[in-house]
Amino acid sequence: MVMEEKPKKLLILYASETGNAIDAAERLGREAERRGCPVLLLSVDDFDPSSLPDQEIVIFVVSTTGQGDNPDSIKVFWKFLLQRNLTQNWLSRVNYAVFGLGDSGYQKYNFVAKKLDKRLSDLGATAVVERGLGDDQHSSGYEGALDPWMSTLWKALYQKDPKLFPKGPELMTSNMSLMDQPKVQITYHDVVEGTSNFSSIPDVKLLEMQIESTRFILPGKLAGKYSPECFLKMVKNDPLSKAGSGKDVRHFEFEAVSSSIEYEVGDVVHILPGQDAAAVDAFIKRCNLNPESYIQVQVNDNKENEQSYDLRNTLKVPVRLKTFVELAMDVASASPRRYFFEERLQYFASPEGRDDLYEYNQKERRTVLEVLDDFPSVQMPFEWLVQLVPPLKTRAFSISSSHSAHPNQVHLTVSVVSWTTPYKRKRTGLCSSWLAELDPQKSGLIPAWFQKGSLPSPPPSLPLILIGPGTGCAPFRGFVEERALQSQSGPTAPILFFFGCRNEENDFLYRDFWLFHSQKGGVLSEEKGGGFFVAFSRDQQQKVYVQHKMREESFKIWNLLTEGAAVYVAGSANKMPSDVLLAFEEIVSKEGGVPKEAAVRWLRALEKAGKYHVEAWS
């Protein structure tokens, strides 16, 4: 009897920060499966890098964050790849492809994909196709590059080994048979059975269990640790910007409720936002669901389909359906991904409909609820909704306090996000708006996770040059608080701080705080060798930004750099980081008396030595 040869499996590894790389990787997985190829889809931190040489074909989907930074999930993998003992033929049997997600508005566009591609090649692996680079600036987002790249990839893989795709590289059929079986299964329990589990559990513990029981459905490690590290209670919600100024910037203070908190200056806190109750109710009603039913979610054990999400457990206890939607499904903030449209709206899901979908969906930031309302004939079982609705993600904020100064507190400086779409729809940021509306007197439990930021905590002996316009000042408020505390027990190095805002009257964030520390021998004072310099961009006819103030103080900056100062830049990722870097290049060239090229090399060396840090956000 001749044994039937098992089809080869395609390994897809992704490294995602916000979830887009997961969406792209899942799309690659579905397209491969439709061609008859089994897929193993993993977050790169779930893969053992030492087994990479044993793989025949690997597709990497990686995003670039901030100023060319690695997503957290790929850091251990990347460190492994950089080991010196790995030879030039270590990966000689491996075929690979890399697709990157980035934004060409950033200086180090798709840097992670480019350096991964080069390193894999240096270790002897063979590229099946040229790397693909998705660009957020493209009219169709990253999918503008993904569609043609995928088509080239399937043809190249089929040419290399036709057995990989039993159904061929081209898929002409519009048959959606692969969508017949959802990946999750839902078991319903009656109310008595559901509630009896919780009667004796304290509120904090119950919420922790519910979050753990809902967040394990997130793909990969998007959820981080399932259980929150702690719960916070808001104790202060103060406006920092002037009413009517066109901006709403808030200072929030939180206290730990469930356990003590630990963080260093420069760290970030991830908060799971609440959702608008009316929107959750409308979604449940639109989908004909019973909010009071109790459910358990588990993975369909389908041996044929080995796409791996982090769906590893069954819910330990039944959870009320409404609670599940509130904690796990982003129904009224996130736009549905393309996969959402594959169930019924095949034109939008096709390559031909990609641009129209982008115009209808992403550009307008239509929510799941709005799309369902636009297409009333579409009715999906809850199993599919759980899988297709974007997960409710935590939001990350730079911490603007020193733990030493506030042992049981964490402070945040948050700009309340709002904008108008091309069709004049008003949109607001889910988490920032939710926080802004919280009343400290009535604040409930806020789930939080702490994480290392990209701005390392500096020792008291390290001179600092800080550049933080707008809410970029947030981490530096913590730096200054901590340095002020350290100065009470010993000598500390000077700090130069460059802050920028539009108007002195409207949005001079933490004005009294900075001025206090820049006077009478404070840590920002000239007597201590430091200084505080502020640029008001709109208070005069000629716009003045932080880089202009830096050039005015070039002598002080150069002196501090020659004393071994570290540079920290935080704020909007738009043009600010590159403008600041250009100012540094000019200052080093002028004050150091060297050509521009030498100044560029000098600053690169500073960055390599871990003394030039950037934390920027869109």
Short mmCIF file of C-alpha atoms in Angstrom, two decimals, residues 108 111 567 581 600-614:
data_model
loop_
_atom_site.label_atom_id
_atom_site.label_comp_id
_atom_site.label_asym_id
_atom_site.label_seq_id
_atom_site.Cartn_x
_atom_site.Cartn_y
_atom_site.Cartn_z
CA LYS A 108 13.80 54.57 9.09
CA PHE A 111 13.85 49.25 8.89
CA VAL A 567 19.95 62.68 24.24
CA LEU A 581 18.40 65.20 14.42
CA VAL A 600 26.49 62.55 11.08
CA ARG A 601 28.98 59.75 11.90
CA TRP A 602 29.52 61.17 15.41
CA LEU A 603 25.77 61.11 16.13
CA ARG A 604 25.43 57.58 14.72
CA ALA A 605 28.15 56.49 17.13
CA LEU A 606 26.22 58.21 19.94
CA GLU A 607 23.13 56.20 18.96
CA LYS A 608 25.10 52.93 18.82
CA ALA A 609 26.52 53.66 22.26
CA GLY A 610 22.93 53.84 23.59
CA LYS A 611 23.01 57.59 24.15
CA TYR A 612 20.50 58.84 21.57
CA HIS A 613 16.94 57.68 22.28
CA VAL A 614 13.73 58.47 20.42
#
